[in-house]
Amino acid sequence: MSRTARIERITKETNVLVVLDLDGTGQAEISTGVGFYDHMLHQIARHGGFDLTVRTVGDLEIDAHHTMEDTALALGAAFDQALGDKAGIRRYGSATVPMDEVLVRAAVDLSGRPYVVHDEPVLAPYIGPVYPTSMTRHIWESFGQSARITLHVDVLRAARPGGHPDAHHVVEAQFKAVSRALREATAIDPRNAGVVPSTKGAL
């Protein structure tokens, strides 16, 4: 069974296309106009093992908010669509990812119930010229809402001795950890073939 999705989200602020294959090989074609965000979405594909196309044209002449938010909403909707009735999946996934001085833990439940918990230290306001670090929480909230998942992302360690957190490392480790958790949760469980992993019979 093909576990793929195609989502188009068009508003007065953005035009977003997301194409997703959960059983891919980590290939990605990403273009949002926000360079660091493109780099992070590549992490989703590579470390999740998903094939992913994202093309977003947004009102960057205002700021990056609408572009990043609507892309996250479309990406979450693509995961929800590709998972279908969720029969046979593992459902739960978690990962702890180090990146130099940073350590991040992510846990996901493909529960059908949107709930996001996000904890990170105060970071420099921007990574590169366009990516506002305050948007990272909102990305996870938007993604979790439209994917209909429970997601916890915790930065367990961040500061260099005597220094401040490296925002690039903190955010990138989050995307890598979430990617690995999603990879585990969306995987087919050979011991649960064709069965929805819930006593309710539906997710």
XYZ file of C-alpha atoms in Angstrom:
203
model
C 0.000 0.000 0.000
C 1.333 3.405 -0.991
C 1.847 5.716 1.985
C 2.068 8.996 0.113
C 0.448 12.409 0.224
C 0.132 15.547 -1.818
C -1.049 18.717 -0.081
C -1.607 22.106 -1.674
C -2.348 25.024 0.638
C -3.165 28.333 -1.046
C -4.035 31.510 0.819
C -3.652 35.235 0.162
C -0.332 35.019 2.028
C 1.268 31.795 0.774
C 1.179 29.082 -1.851
C 2.483 25.767 -0.494
C 2.973 22.375 -2.125
C 4.085 19.346 -0.088
C 4.609 15.884 -1.564
C 5.549 13.121 0.902
C 6.441 9.429 0.696
C 6.801 7.823 4.118
C 8.639 4.842 2.616
C 11.261 6.800 0.728
C 15.033 6.994 0.926
C 15.537 10.481 2.345
C 15.480 12.398 -0.942
C 14.346 16.009 -0.719
C 13.603 19.016 -2.903
C 12.971 22.006 -0.646
C 12.365 25.663 -1.471
C 10.658 28.040 0.954
C 12.699 31.213 0.500
C 13.996 30.869 4.084
C 17.420 29.267 3.779
C 17.819 27.865 7.272
C 14.243 26.514 7.233
C 15.061 24.717 3.967
C 18.072 23.186 5.715
C 15.856 22.007 8.593
C 13.253 20.450 6.287
C 16.073 18.566 4.592
C 16.775 17.071 8.049
C 13.183 15.805 8.228
C 13.668 13.934 4.950
C 17.202 12.656 5.479
C 16.956 11.518 9.084
C 13.341 10.389 8.790
C 13.978 8.382 5.641
C 11.117 10.186 3.895
C 11.038 11.466 0.330
C 9.878 15.069 0.578
C 9.149 17.908 -1.802
C 8.275 21.322 -0.382
C 7.706 24.383 -2.556
C 6.503 27.515 -0.787
C 6.050 31.019 -2.158
C 5.154 33.393 0.648
C 4.968 37.050 1.585
C 8.578 37.320 2.698
C 8.436 41.040 1.969
C 6.467 41.223 5.253
C 8.389 38.628 7.273
C 8.934 34.865 7.430
C 6.047 34.045 9.776
C 3.332 33.111 7.271
C 5.762 31.184 5.068
C 7.061 29.064 7.951
C 3.677 28.554 9.624
C 1.807 27.535 6.470
C 4.607 25.210 5.387
C 4.475 23.479 8.773
C 0.681 23.165 8.546
C 0.904 21.633 5.064
C 3.692 19.280 6.131
C 1.625 18.066 9.097
C -1.402 17.547 6.859
C 0.767 15.491 4.506
C 1.847 13.178 7.336
C -1.771 12.789 8.426
C -2.886 11.970 4.881
C -0.016 9.569 4.171
C -0.656 7.595 7.382
C -4.255 6.862 6.378
C -6.024 4.777 9.043
C -2.622 4.076 10.698
C -3.142 0.319 10.610
C 0.070 -1.623 11.195
C 2.279 1.269 12.323
C 4.401 1.361 15.459
C 2.574 4.562 16.567
C 5.138 5.637 19.194
C 8.647 6.885 18.554
C 11.384 8.653 20.453
C 14.936 9.792 19.882
C 17.697 11.511 21.812
C 20.100 13.339 19.519
C 23.408 15.009 20.418
C 24.895 17.792 18.342
C 28.187 18.869 19.849
C 27.278 20.612 23.141
C 23.506 20.247 22.558
C 21.337 17.289 23.551
C 17.674 17.075 22.471
C 14.984 14.494 23.204
C 11.856 14.120 21.048
C 8.918 11.777 21.614
C 5.905 11.318 19.363
C 2.572 9.523 19.546
C 0.589 9.347 16.299
C -2.470 9.523 18.482
C -4.958 11.543 16.441
C -4.933 14.045 19.328
C -2.902 17.218 18.677
C -0.800 18.202 21.685
C 2.654 19.774 21.648
C 5.088 20.403 24.508
C 8.229 22.331 23.603
C 11.050 23.447 25.868
C 14.172 25.270 24.752
C 16.443 27.962 26.230
C 16.369 31.597 25.202
C 18.284 31.896 21.926
C 19.692 34.641 19.746
C 16.750 36.181 17.846
C 17.813 35.074 14.350
C 19.688 32.291 12.598
C 20.916 33.726 9.321
C 19.186 36.823 7.979
C 15.599 35.524 7.907
C 14.894 32.634 10.346
C 13.474 33.973 13.657
C 14.246 31.504 16.444
C 10.951 32.373 18.151
C 9.227 30.520 15.289
C 10.624 27.084 16.165
C 7.999 26.473 18.836
C 5.281 27.664 16.453
C 6.545 25.323 13.730
C 6.133 22.325 16.044
C 2.728 23.549 17.237
C 1.493 24.029 13.671
C 2.929 20.724 12.498
C 1.512 18.802 15.464
C -1.922 20.363 15.040
C -2.339 19.432 11.386
C -0.593 16.040 11.711
C -2.895 15.255 14.668
C -0.068 13.966 16.838
C 1.261 14.336 20.350
C 4.792 15.724 20.242
C 7.249 16.506 23.026
C 10.533 18.280 22.226
C 12.937 18.985 25.078
C 16.367 20.601 24.876
C 18.160 18.752 27.670
C 21.497 20.520 27.353
C 22.525 23.558 25.350
C 25.027 25.999 26.857
C 28.710 25.858 26.185
C 30.774 26.156 29.387
C 30.839 29.863 30.176
C 28.985 30.734 27.008
C 25.556 31.097 25.443
C 23.575 28.463 23.538
C 24.426 28.101 19.863
C 21.022 28.709 18.247
C 21.947 26.823 15.071
C 22.855 23.686 17.017
C 19.835 23.921 19.324
C 17.317 24.166 16.491
C 19.003 21.660 14.178
C 19.218 19.047 16.926
C 15.463 19.473 17.464
C 14.675 18.786 13.811
C 16.963 15.762 13.767
C 15.435 14.339 16.950
C 11.862 14.833 15.717
C 12.814 13.249 12.389
C 14.202 10.140 14.074
C 11.162 9.881 16.347
C 8.820 10.149 13.351
C 10.836 7.517 11.495
C 10.255 5.066 14.339
C 6.597 5.944 14.892
C 5.579 5.753 11.228
C 7.412 2.479 10.586
C 5.396 -0.647 9.868
C 5.368 -3.071 12.809
C 5.611 -6.646 11.482
C 3.994 -7.927 14.694
C 0.989 -5.681 14.195
C 0.176 -6.215 10.522
C -3.059 -4.552 9.479
C -4.075 -3.714 13.040
C -4.608 -0.190 14.339
C -2.356 0.125 17.430
C -5.073 1.241 19.840
C -7.554 -0.536 22.103
C -10.125 1.873 20.667
C -9.620 0.417 17.192
C -9.031 3.854 15.676
C -6.494 6.691 15.876
